[in-house]
PDB file of C-alpha atoms and ligand atoms in Angstrom:
ATOM      1  CA  UNK C   1      93.451 109.618  91.945  1.00  0.00           C
ATOM      2  CA  UNK C   2      91.186 112.475  92.879  1.00  0.00           C
ATOM      3  CA  UNK C   3      87.991 110.722  93.727  1.00  0.00           C
ATOM      4  CA  UNK C   4      85.160 110.952  96.162  1.00  0.00           C
ATOM      5  CA  UNK C   5      86.337 110.152  99.675  1.00  0.00           C
ATOM      6  CA  UNK C   6      84.902 107.316 101.731  1.00  0.00           C
ATOM      7  CA  UNK C   7      85.002 106.719 105.499  1.00  0.00           C
ATOM      8  CA  UNK C   8      87.567 103.947 105.932  1.00  0.00           C
ATOM      9  CA  UNK C   9      90.240 102.242 103.821  1.00  0.00           C
ATOM     10  CA  UNK C  10      91.915  99.094 105.074  1.00  0.00           C
ATOM     11  CA  UNK C  11      95.305  98.333 103.516  1.00  0.00           C
ATOM     12  CA  UNK C  12      96.693  94.812 103.587  1.00  0.00           C
ATOM     13  CA  UNK C  13     100.180  93.917 102.265  1.00  0.00           C
ATOM     14  CA  UNK C  14     100.214  90.309 101.025  1.00  0.00           C
ATOM     15  CA  UNK C  15     103.220  88.258 100.065  1.00  0.00           C
ATOM     16  CA  UNK C  16     102.527  84.575  99.469  1.00  0.00           C
ATOM     17  CA  UNK C  17      99.477  84.484 101.716  1.00  0.00           C
ATOM     18  CA  UNK C  18      97.247  82.208  99.590  1.00  0.00           C
ATOM     19  CA  UNK C  19      95.864  80.276 102.571  1.00  0.00           C
ATOM     20  CA  UNK C  20      95.004  83.361 104.622  1.00  0.00           C
ATOM     21  CA  UNK C  21      93.202  85.542 102.082  1.00  0.00           C
ATOM     22  CA  UNK C  22      89.727  84.021 102.311  1.00  0.00           C
ATOM     23  CA  UNK C  23      89.392  83.875 106.091  1.00  0.00           C
ATOM     24  CA  UNK C  24      90.801  87.376 106.398  1.00  0.00           C
ATOM     25  CA  UNK C  25      88.336  88.717 103.851  1.00  0.00           C
ATOM     26  CA  UNK C  26      85.420  87.024 105.582  1.00  0.00           C
ATOM     27  CA  UNK C  27      86.294  88.280 109.048  1.00  0.00           C
ATOM     28  CA  UNK C  28      87.217  91.761 107.839  1.00  0.00           C
ATOM     29  CA  UNK C  29      83.912  92.053 105.970  1.00  0.00           C
ATOM     30  CA  UNK C  30      81.961  91.034 109.077  1.00  0.00           C
ATOM     31  CA  UNK C  31      83.792  93.649 111.172  1.00  0.00           C
ATOM     32  CA  UNK C  32      83.461  96.459 108.632  1.00  0.00           C
ATOM     33  CA  UNK C  33      79.728  95.812 108.287  1.00  0.00           C
ATOM     34  CA  UNK C  34      79.224  96.298 112.033  1.00  0.00           C
ATOM     35  CA  UNK C  35      80.789  99.770 111.755  1.00  0.00           C
ATOM     36  CA  UNK C  36      78.105 100.897 109.325  1.00  0.00           C
ATOM     37  CA  UNK C  37      80.584 103.057 107.417  1.00  0.00           C
ATOM     38  CA  UNK C  38      81.536 103.244 103.780  1.00  0.00           C
ATOM     39  CA  UNK C  39      84.744 101.254 103.359  1.00  0.00           C
ATOM     40  CA  UNK C  40      87.194  99.706 100.928  1.00  0.00           C
ATOM     41  CA  UNK C  41      89.738  96.925 101.375  1.00  0.00           C
ATOM     42  CA  UNK C  42      92.960  97.375  99.451  1.00  0.00           C
ATOM     43  CA  UNK C  43      94.990  94.197  99.112  1.00  0.00           C
ATOM     44  CA  UNK C  44      98.499  94.865  97.870  1.00  0.00           C
ATOM     45  CA  UNK C  45     100.004  91.772  96.315  1.00  0.00           C
ATOM     46  CA  UNK C  46     103.721  92.290  96.795  1.00  0.00           C
ATOM     47  CA  UNK C  47     104.924  90.018  93.981  1.00  0.00           C
ATOM     48  CA  UNK C  48     103.541  86.772  95.379  1.00  0.00           C
ATOM     49  CA  UNK C  49     104.519  83.619  93.556  1.00  0.00           C
ATOM     50  CA  UNK C  50     101.765  81.418  94.982  1.00  0.00           C
ATOM     51  CA  UNK C  51      98.018  81.615  94.292  1.00  0.00           C
ATOM     52  CA  UNK C  52      97.548  84.902  96.239  1.00  0.00           C
ATOM     53  CA  UNK C  53      96.789  87.060  93.195  1.00  0.00           C
ATOM     54  CA  UNK C  54      94.197  84.654  91.729  1.00  0.00           C
ATOM     55  CA  UNK C  55      92.412  84.448  95.043  1.00  0.00           C
ATOM     56  CA  UNK C  56      92.426  88.228  95.383  1.00  0.00           C
ATOM     57  CA  UNK C  57      91.073  88.514  91.859  1.00  0.00           C
ATOM     58  CA  UNK C  58      88.191  86.245  92.773  1.00  0.00           C
ATOM     59  CA  UNK C  59      87.398  88.377  95.813  1.00  0.00           C
ATOM     60  CA  UNK C  60      87.521  91.469  93.642  1.00  0.00           C
ATOM     61  CA  UNK C  61      85.030  89.918  91.240  1.00  0.00           C
ATOM     62  CA  UNK C  62      82.565  89.050  93.989  1.00  0.00           C
ATOM     63  CA  UNK C  63      82.939  92.013  96.378  1.00  0.00           C
ATOM     64  CA  UNK C  64      82.638  95.636  95.272  1.00  0.00           C
ATOM     65  CA  UNK C  65      84.628  96.906  98.234  1.00  0.00           C
ATOM     66  CA  UNK C  66      87.774  94.975  97.281  1.00  0.00           C
ATOM     67  CA  UNK C  67      90.620  96.573  95.356  1.00  0.00           C
ATOM     68  CA  UNK C  68      93.826  94.831  94.384  1.00  0.00           C
ATOM     69  CA  UNK C  69      97.158  96.425  93.598  1.00  0.00           C
ATOM     70  CA  UNK C  70      99.648  93.934  92.266  1.00  0.00           C
ATOM     71  CA  UNK C  71     103.374  94.599  92.012  1.00  0.00           C
ATOM     72  CA  UNK C  72     105.733  93.385  89.302  1.00  0.00           C
ATOM     73  CA  UNK C  73     108.115  92.036  91.927  1.00  0.00           C
ATOM     74  CA  UNK C  74     108.580  91.617  95.680  1.00  0.00           C
ATOM     75  CA  UNK C  75     109.340  95.167  96.858  1.00  0.00           C
ATOM     76  CA  UNK C  76     108.663  94.595 100.563  1.00  0.00           C
ATOM     77  CA  UNK C  77     106.033  95.462 103.144  1.00  0.00           C
ATOM     78  CA  UNK C  78     106.930  99.177 103.229  1.00  0.00           C
ATOM     79  CA  UNK C  79     106.475  99.517  99.475  1.00  0.00           C
ATOM     80  CA  UNK C  80     103.130  97.700  99.723  1.00  0.00           C
ATOM     81  CA  UNK C  81     101.983 100.149 102.397  1.00  0.00           C
ATOM     82  CA  UNK C  82     103.276 103.076 100.338  1.00  0.00           C
ATOM     83  CA  UNK C  83     101.158 101.971  97.354  1.00  0.00           C
ATOM     84  CA  UNK C  84      98.120 101.591  99.593  1.00  0.00           C
ATOM     85  CA  UNK C  85      98.733 105.040 101.097  1.00  0.00           C
ATOM     86  CA  UNK C  86      98.867 106.494  97.602  1.00  0.00           C
ATOM     87  CA  UNK C  87      95.831 104.802  96.095  1.00  0.00           C
ATOM     88  CA  UNK C  88      93.082 104.977  98.668  1.00  0.00           C
ATOM     89  CA  UNK C  89      90.020 107.071  99.292  1.00  0.00           C
ATOM     90  CA  UNK C  90      89.632 106.770 103.056  1.00  0.00           C
ATOM     91  CA  UNK C  91      89.273 109.624 105.521  1.00  0.00           C
ATOM     92  CA  UNK C  92      90.583 107.056 108.008  1.00  0.00           C
ATOM     93  CA  UNK C  93      93.206 104.573 106.869  1.00  0.00           C
ATOM     94  CA  UNK C  94      93.833 101.311 108.731  1.00  0.00           C
ATOM     95  CA  UNK C  95      96.717  98.935 108.073  1.00  0.00           C
ATOM     96  CA  UNK C  96      96.565  95.224 108.779  1.00  0.00           C
ATOM     97  CA  UNK C  97      98.652  92.137 108.013  1.00  0.00           C
ATOM     98  CA  UNK C  98      97.244  89.351 105.881  1.00  0.00           C
ATOM     99  CA  UNK C  99      98.257  86.480 108.152  1.00  0.00           C
ATOM    100  CA  UNK C 100      95.742  87.085 110.993  1.00  0.00           C
ATOM    101  CA  UNK C 101      98.464  87.542 113.634  1.00  0.00           C
ATOM    102  CA  UNK C 102      96.732  90.841 114.342  1.00  0.00           C
ATOM    103  CA  UNK C 103      93.004  90.625 113.768  1.00  0.00           C
ATOM    104  CA  UNK C 104      90.280  92.636 112.027  1.00  0.00           C
ATOM    105  CA  UNK C 105      88.124  92.392 115.177  1.00  0.00           C
ATOM    106  CA  UNK C 106      90.387  95.017 116.797  1.00  0.00           C
ATOM    107  CA  UNK C 107      89.765  97.623 114.077  1.00  0.00           C
ATOM    108  CA  UNK C 108      86.645  99.153 115.727  1.00  0.00           C
ATOM    109  CA  UNK C 109      88.551 100.203 118.880  1.00  0.00           C
ATOM    110  CA  UNK C 110      91.229 101.869 116.767  1.00  0.00           C
ATOM    111  CA  UNK C 111      88.632 103.740 114.732  1.00  0.00           C
ATOM    112  CA  UNK C 112      86.794 104.760 117.896  1.00  0.00           C
ATOM    113  CA  UNK C 113      90.006 106.201 119.287  1.00  0.00           C
ATOM    114  CA  UNK C 114      90.644 108.190 116.082  1.00  0.00           C
ATOM    115  CA  UNK C 115      87.138 109.576 116.369  1.00  0.00           C
ATOM    116  CA  UNK C 116      87.928 110.699 119.912  1.00  0.00           C
ATOM    117  CA  UNK C 117      90.311 113.182 118.289  1.00  0.00           C
ATOM    118  CA  UNK C 118      93.577 111.350 117.630  1.00  0.00           C
ATOM    119  CA  UNK C 119      95.412 111.566 114.302  1.00  0.00           C
ATOM    120  CA  UNK C 120      97.101 108.211 114.621  1.00  0.00           C
ATOM    121  CA  UNK C 121      96.427 105.195 116.819  1.00  0.00           C
ATOM    122  CA  UNK C 122      98.948 102.402 117.217  1.00  0.00           C
ATOM    123  CA  UNK C 123      97.914  98.840 118.073  1.00  0.00           C
ATOM    124  CA  UNK C 124     100.233  97.613 120.842  1.00  0.00           C
ATOM    125  CA  UNK C 125     100.736  93.848 120.638  1.00  0.00           C
ATOM    126  CA  UNK C 126     100.708  93.525 124.405  1.00  0.00           C
ATOM    127  CA  UNK C 127     101.037  89.730 124.529  1.00  0.00           C
ATOM    128  CA  UNK C 128     103.150  89.190 121.472  1.00  0.00           C
ATOM    129  CA  UNK C 129     103.182  85.625 120.175  1.00  0.00           C
ATOM    130  CA  UNK C 130     106.605  85.642 118.559  1.00  0.00           C
ATOM    131  CA  UNK C 131     109.881  84.008 119.516  1.00  0.00           C
ATOM    132  CA  UNK C 132     111.483  85.648 122.570  1.00  0.00           C
ATOM    133  CA  UNK C 133     115.057  85.726 121.331  1.00  0.00           C
ATOM    134  CA  UNK C 134     114.532  86.206 117.618  1.00  0.00           C
ATOM    135  CA  UNK C 135     111.755  88.749 117.757  1.00  0.00           C
ATOM    136  CA  UNK C 136     110.481  90.011 121.112  1.00  0.00           C
ATOM    137  CA  UNK C 137     113.818  90.849 122.679  1.00  0.00           C
ATOM    138  CA  UNK C 138     115.332  92.598 119.626  1.00  0.00           C
ATOM    139  CA  UNK C 139     112.053  94.429 119.221  1.00  0.00           C
ATOM    140  CA  UNK C 140     112.012  95.523 122.881  1.00  0.00           C
ATOM    141  CA  UNK C 141     115.493  96.982 122.470  1.00  0.00           C
ATOM    142  CA  UNK C 142     114.619  98.600 119.124  1.00  0.00           C
ATOM    143  CA  UNK C 143     111.502 100.182 120.630  1.00  0.00           C
ATOM    144  CA  UNK C 144     113.528 101.678 123.484  1.00  0.00           C
ATOM    145  CA  UNK C 145     116.133 103.052 121.070  1.00  0.00           C
ATOM    146  CA  UNK C 146     113.504 104.536 118.753  1.00  0.00           C
ATOM    147  CA  UNK C 147     111.868 106.243 121.725  1.00  0.00           C
ATOM    148  CA  UNK C 148     115.250 107.508 122.841  1.00  0.00           C
ATOM    149  CA  UNK C 149     116.081 108.883 119.383  1.00  0.00           C
ATOM    150  CA  UNK C 150     112.673 110.281 118.545  1.00  0.00           C
ATOM    151  CA  UNK C 151     111.204 111.188 121.912  1.00  0.00           C
ATOM    152  CA  UNK C 152     108.025 109.349 120.918  1.00  0.00           C
ATOM    153  CA  UNK C 153     106.788 107.041 123.633  1.00  0.00           C
ATOM    154  CA  UNK C 154     105.294 104.023 121.912  1.00  0.00           C
ATOM    155  CA  UNK C 155     105.782 100.439 123.047  1.00  0.00           C
ATOM    156  CA  UNK C 156     105.343  98.800 119.669  1.00  0.00           C
ATOM    157  CA  UNK C 157     106.559 100.891 116.743  1.00  0.00           C
ATOM    158  CA  UNK C 158     106.605  97.898 114.394  1.00  0.00           C
ATOM    159  CA  UNK C 159     102.978  96.917 114.931  1.00  0.00           C
ATOM    160  CA  UNK C 160     101.217  96.249 111.638  1.00  0.00           C
ATOM    161  CA  UNK C 161      97.850  97.312 113.062  1.00  0.00           C
ATOM    162  CA  UNK C 162      97.512 101.076 112.980  1.00  0.00           C
ATOM    163  CA  UNK C 163      94.894 103.666 112.134  1.00  0.00           C
ATOM    164  CA  UNK C 164      95.554 107.099 110.682  1.00  0.00           C
ATOM    165  CA  UNK C 165      93.693 110.170 109.623  1.00  0.00           C
ATOM    166  CA  UNK C 166      94.132 110.750 105.901  1.00  0.00           C
ATOM    167  CA  UNK C 167      96.227 113.910 106.408  1.00  0.00           C
ATOM    168  CA  UNK C 168      98.900 111.884 108.238  1.00  0.00           C
ATOM    169  CA  UNK C 169      99.517 109.272 105.560  1.00  0.00           C
ATOM    170  CA  UNK C 170      99.450 111.896 102.839  1.00  0.00           C
ATOM    171  CA  UNK C 171     102.237 113.834 104.513  1.00  0.00           C
ATOM    172  CA  UNK C 172     104.857 111.183 105.114  1.00  0.00           C
ATOM    173  CA  UNK C 173     107.394 109.786 102.683  1.00  0.00           C
ATOM    174  CA  UNK C 174     107.925 106.070 103.055  1.00  0.00           C
ATOM    175  CA  UNK C 175     111.342 104.854 102.224  1.00  0.00           C
ATOM    176  CA  UNK C 176     112.881 101.395 102.405  1.00  0.00           C
ATOM    177  CA  UNK C 177     112.408  99.693 105.788  1.00  0.00           C
ATOM    178  CA  UNK C 178     110.628 102.755 107.084  1.00  0.00           C
ATOM    179  CA  UNK C 179     107.289 101.198 107.937  1.00  0.00           C
ATOM    180  CA  UNK C 180     108.357 100.617 111.507  1.00  0.00           C
ATOM    181  CA  UNK C 181     109.340 104.260 111.684  1.00  0.00           C
ATOM    182  CA  UNK C 182     106.040 105.634 110.451  1.00  0.00           C
ATOM    183  CA  UNK C 183     105.202 106.883 113.964  1.00  0.00           C
ATOM    184  CA  UNK C 184     108.476 108.809 114.006  1.00  0.00           C
ATOM    185  CA  UNK C 185     107.810 110.366 110.607  1.00  0.00           C
ATOM    186  CA  UNK C 186     104.242 111.093 111.709  1.00  0.00           C
ATOM    187  CA  UNK C 187     105.529 112.521 114.992  1.00  0.00           C
ATOM    188  CA  UNK C 188     107.431 115.161 113.023  1.00  0.00           C
ATOM    189  CA  UNK C 189     104.034 116.470 111.918  1.00  0.00           C
ATOM    190  CA  UNK C 190     103.204 117.250 115.545  1.00  0.00           C
ATOM    191  CA  UNK C 191     100.123 115.084 115.623  1.00  0.00           C
ATOM    192  CA  UNK C 192      98.112 113.540 118.461  1.00  0.00           C
ATOM    193  CA  UNK C 193      99.114 109.924 118.800  1.00  0.00           C
ATOM    194  CA  UNK C 194      97.625 107.190 120.959  1.00  0.00           C
ATOM    195  CA  UNK C 195      98.532 103.565 121.575  1.00  0.00           C
ATOM    196  CA  UNK C 196      96.072 100.917 122.696  1.00  0.00           C
ATOM    197  CA  UNK C 197      96.518  97.185 123.372  1.00  0.00           C
ATOM    198  CA  UNK C 198      95.472  94.780 120.621  1.00  0.00           C
ATOM    199  CA  UNK C 199      95.466  91.002 120.399  1.00  0.00           C
ATOM    200  CA  UNK C 200      98.244  89.005 118.788  1.00  0.00           C
ATOM    201  CA  UNK C 201      98.188  85.398 117.612  1.00  0.00           C
ATOM    202  CA  UNK C 202     100.580  82.816 116.281  1.00  0.00           C
ATOM    203  CA  UNK C 203     100.702  82.546 112.529  1.00  0.00           C
ATOM    204  CA  UNK C 204      98.741  79.389 111.684  1.00  0.00           C
ATOM    205  CA  UNK C 205      99.172  79.324 107.907  1.00  0.00           C
ATOM    206  CA  UNK C 206     102.022  80.308 105.621  1.00  0.00           C
ATOM    207  CA  UNK C 207     105.280  81.466 107.132  1.00  0.00           C
ATOM    208  CA  UNK C 208     106.965  84.603 108.367  1.00  0.00           C
ATOM    209  CA  UNK C 209     109.062  86.485 105.836  1.00  0.00           C
ATOM    210  CA  UNK C 210     111.471  87.893 108.353  1.00  0.00           C
ATOM    211  CA  UNK C 211     114.273  86.501 110.475  1.00  0.00           C
ATOM    212  CA  UNK C 212     117.175  87.780 112.511  1.00  0.00           C
ATOM    213  CA  UNK C 213     118.677  89.597 109.526  1.00  0.00           C
ATOM    214  CA  UNK C 214     115.877  92.108 109.931  1.00  0.00           C
ATOM    215  CA  UNK C 215     117.344  93.186 113.263  1.00  0.00           C
ATOM    216  CA  UNK C 216     120.546  94.292 111.564  1.00  0.00           C
ATOM    217  CA  UNK C 217     118.525  96.162 108.964  1.00  0.00           C
ATOM    218  CA  UNK C 218     116.629  97.892 111.756  1.00  0.00           C
ATOM    219  CA  UNK C 219     119.845  99.119 113.352  1.00  0.00           C
ATOM    220  CA  UNK C 220     121.040 100.644 110.069  1.00  0.00           C
ATOM    221  CA  UNK C 221     117.643 102.201 109.508  1.00  0.00           C
ATOM    222  CA  UNK C 222     117.734 103.655 113.010  1.00  0.00           C
ATOM    223  CA  UNK C 223     121.007 105.406 112.358  1.00  0.00           C
ATOM    224  CA  UNK C 224     119.656 106.743 109.093  1.00  0.00           C
ATOM    225  CA  UNK C 225     116.497 107.893 110.790  1.00  0.00           C
ATOM    226  CA  UNK C 226     118.502 109.889 113.286  1.00  0.00           C
ATOM    227  CA  UNK C 227     120.306 111.674 110.473  1.00  0.00           C
ATOM    228  CA  UNK C 228     117.516 111.977 107.927  1.00  0.00           C
ATOM    229  CA  UNK C 229     116.276 115.119 109.633  1.00  0.00           C
ATOM    230  CA  UNK C 230     119.314 116.840 108.194  1.00  0.00           C
ATOM    231  CA  UNK C 231     118.504 115.871 104.620  1.00  0.00           C
ATOM    232  CA  UNK C 232     118.944 119.422 103.399  1.00  0.00           C
ATOM    233  CA  UNK C 233     122.332 120.117 104.932  1.00  0.00           C
ATOM    234  CA  UNK C 234     124.411 116.961 104.590  1.00  0.00           C
ATOM    235  CA  UNK C 235     127.698 118.815 105.277  1.00  0.00           C
ATOM    236  CA  UNK C 236     127.209 117.713 108.881  1.00  0.00           C
ATOM    237  CA  UNK C 237     128.130 114.155 107.896  1.00  0.00           C
ATOM    238  CA  UNK C 238     131.344 112.328 107.792  1.00  0.00           C
ATOM    239  CA  UNK C 239     130.018 108.860 107.095  1.00  0.00           C
ATOM    240  CA  UNK C 240     129.881 108.182 103.392  1.00  0.00           C
ATOM    241  CA  UNK C 241     127.366 105.371 103.745  1.00  0.00           C
ATOM    242  CA  UNK C 242     124.856 107.739 105.274  1.00  0.00           C
ATOM    243  CA  UNK C 243     125.589 110.259 102.596  1.00  0.00           C
ATOM    244  CA  UNK C 244     124.838 107.589  99.990  1.00  0.00           C
ATOM    245  CA  UNK C 245     121.529 106.796 101.682  1.00  0.00           C
ATOM    246  CA  UNK C 246     120.598 110.442 101.641  1.00  0.00           C
ATOM    247  CA  UNK C 247     121.409 110.867  97.980  1.00  0.00           C
ATOM    248  CA  UNK C 248     119.256 107.878  97.136  1.00  0.00           C
ATOM    249  CA  UNK C 249     116.396 109.147  99.262  1.00  0.00           C
ATOM    250  CA  UNK C 250     116.677 112.608  97.787  1.00  0.00           C
ATOM    251  CA  UNK C 251     116.557 110.997  94.355  1.00  0.00           C
ATOM    252  CA  UNK C 252     113.265 109.307  95.165  1.00  0.00           C
ATOM    253  CA  UNK C 253     111.789 112.499  96.548  1.00  0.00           C
ATOM    254  CA  UNK C 254     112.983 114.825  93.784  1.00  0.00           C
ATOM    255  CA  UNK C 255     112.085 112.593  90.866  1.00  0.00           C
ATOM    256  CA  UNK C 256     108.807 111.441  92.395  1.00  0.00           C
ATOM    257  CA  UNK C 257     109.960 107.917  91.633  1.00  0.00           C
ATOM    258  CA  UNK C 258     108.181 105.198  93.562  1.00  0.00           C
ATOM    259  CA  UNK C 259     109.827 102.484  95.598  1.00  0.00           C
ATOM    260  CA  UNK C 260     107.611  99.973  93.771  1.00  0.00           C
ATOM    261  CA  UNK C 261     106.319  99.198  90.279  1.00  0.00           C
ATOM    262  CA  UNK C 262     102.681  98.309  89.750  1.00  0.00           C
ATOM    263  CA  UNK C 263     101.700  95.601  87.286  1.00  0.00           C
ATOM    264  CA  UNK C 264      97.925  95.651  87.680  1.00  0.00           C
ATOM    265  CA  UNK C 265      95.278  97.565  89.591  1.00  0.00           C
ATOM    266  CA  UNK C 266      91.880  95.947  90.008  1.00  0.00           C
ATOM    267  CA  UNK C 267      89.465  98.646  91.110  1.00  0.00           C
ATOM    268  CA  UNK C 268      85.833  99.318  90.356  1.00  0.00           C
ATOM    269  CA  UNK C 269      86.500 103.087  90.672  1.00  0.00           C
ATOM    270  CA  UNK C 270      89.087 103.063  88.023  1.00  0.00           C
ATOM    271  CA  UNK C 271      89.449  99.814  86.149  1.00  0.00           C
ATOM    272  CA  UNK C 272      93.017  99.924  84.946  1.00  0.00           C
ATOM    273  CA  UNK C 273      95.319  97.275  83.682  1.00  0.00           C
ATOM    274  CA  UNK C 274      98.879  98.478  83.397  1.00  0.00           C
ATOM    275  CA  UNK C 275     101.453  96.592  81.332  1.00  0.00           C
TER     276      UNK C 275
HETATM  277  N1  UDP X 301     104.747  91.088 103.473  1.00  0.00           N
HETATM  278  C1  UDP X 301     104.831  91.759 102.258  1.00  0.00           C
HETATM  279  N2  UDP X 301     106.026  91.761 101.591  1.00  0.00           N
HETATM  280  C2  UDP X 301     107.140  91.153 102.077  1.00  0.00           C
HETATM  281  C3  UDP X 301     107.055  90.515 103.342  1.00  0.00           C
HETATM  282  C4  UDP X 301     105.852  90.499 104.010  1.00  0.00           C
HETATM  283  O1  UDP X 301     103.839  92.315 101.767  1.00  0.00           O
HETATM  284  O2  UDP X 301     108.174  91.186 101.418  1.00  0.00           O
HETATM  285  C5  UDP X 301     103.449  91.060 104.182  1.00  0.00           C
HETATM  286  C6  UDP X 301     103.009  89.676 104.665  1.00  0.00           C
HETATM  287  O3  UDP X 301     102.254  89.002 103.688  1.00  0.00           O
HETATM  288  C7  UDP X 301     102.199  90.030 105.897  1.00  0.00           C
HETATM  289  C8  UDP X 301     102.926  91.242 106.452  1.00  0.00           C
HETATM  290  O4  UDP X 301     103.619  91.822 105.356  1.00  0.00           O
HETATM  291  O5  UDP X 301     100.867  90.384 105.575  1.00  0.00           O
HETATM  292  C9  UDP X 301     103.883  90.898 107.588  1.00  0.00           C
HETATM  293  O6  UDP X 301     104.755  89.885 107.174  1.00  0.00           O
HETATM  294  P1  UDP X 301     105.118  88.631 108.096  1.00  0.00           P
HETATM  295  O7  UDP X 301     103.883  88.041 108.684  1.00  0.00           O
HETATM  296  O8  UDP X 301     105.970  87.733 107.290  1.00  0.00           O
HETATM  297  O9  UDP X 301     105.997  89.322 109.211  1.00  0.00           O
HETATM  298  P2  UDP X 301     106.022  89.019 110.779  1.00  0.00           P
HETATM  299  O10 UDP X 301     104.578  88.984 111.259  1.00  0.00           O
HETATM  300  O11 UDP X 301     106.685  87.696 110.939  1.00  0.00           O
HETATM  301  O12 UDP X 301     106.774  90.166 111.334  1.00  0.00           O
HETATM  302 MG1   MG X 302     103.052  87.926 110.574  1.00  0.00          MG
END
C-alpha cells in the first residue's frame, strides 16, 4: 500500500483475546489522544477462535483509527507483527500486546525517546511479572546469550513493547520465531537503539499462549540466528538441519511468499475483503 503517511501506527497481535480488546482499545485511545498526533491502531487477529474478531469488527465500525487484519489460521505472534509491519502507514511504529501485561500508558515515553533521535526503542520489563522458573530465568539466560552472539546490549530482547522508525521495520525480514530477535536484525542496519524501563503486569484475563516448549524453540532460533548471516555462502555449514532452515528462509525471501495468509482486512483507507 502506497498511501499517505501518518505519525504513529500501533500494532497489536491478538490471539483469543476477547476479554481484553475493549479495555485495551479504551486505554490506548486515551493515550494516543494525549499525544496529539495522527495515529492508527492495527489489530492483527491471528486466527482467533473466540469472539476476538467480532469485537474488533465492532471497534472498526465505531472508530476510524482502527484497522483489522485477520488471518486464515493461527500463524503466531511473529507473523502477526510481520503483517502489521507490512500494512501500516506510520512514520513511527509501536508494537504492543493485547493482554495489557505491557500497557499503552508507556507508549509516550517510547515515542519521546524516538524523537530524541533513536531509530528503535525497546521497553525493558524491569519488574517482570512472570513465573521465575518458567519464564524469567530462561529469558535471563536467553538475553545474555543473544547479547553474546550479537554484541547488542539489551536486557529484554523479547519485550512486546517497542517503538521503531519506519525505515527500521521496512528493512528487516521477519521469519518464524524471529520477533524476539528483531533487535538483532535491526542491529545489523547499524541503527541507534535505546532501552528504557516499562511497567509489566500479571495477565488478568485470558491465558498465556506460551510455555516451557518456547525455551527450546528459542535455543534453536538462536543457533539459526548465529548462522543466518551466512545465508549467501552456506558451504560453511556441516549441519543439515541448519541448511534446511536456510533453504526455507531463502525460499520465503526469493518468492516473496509471506509467513501468513490474510482472510480479511478491515480498513477505511482501503476497504478490502479477501476470500
Ligand atoms: N499472540 C498471537 N499469536 C499467537 C500467540 C500469541 O498473536 O499464536 C499474541 C497474544 O494475543 C498477545 C501476544 O501475542 O497479544 C503475546 O502473547 P502471550 O500473552 O500469550 O505471551 P506471553 O505474554 O505469555 O509471553
Ligand atoms: Mg502476555
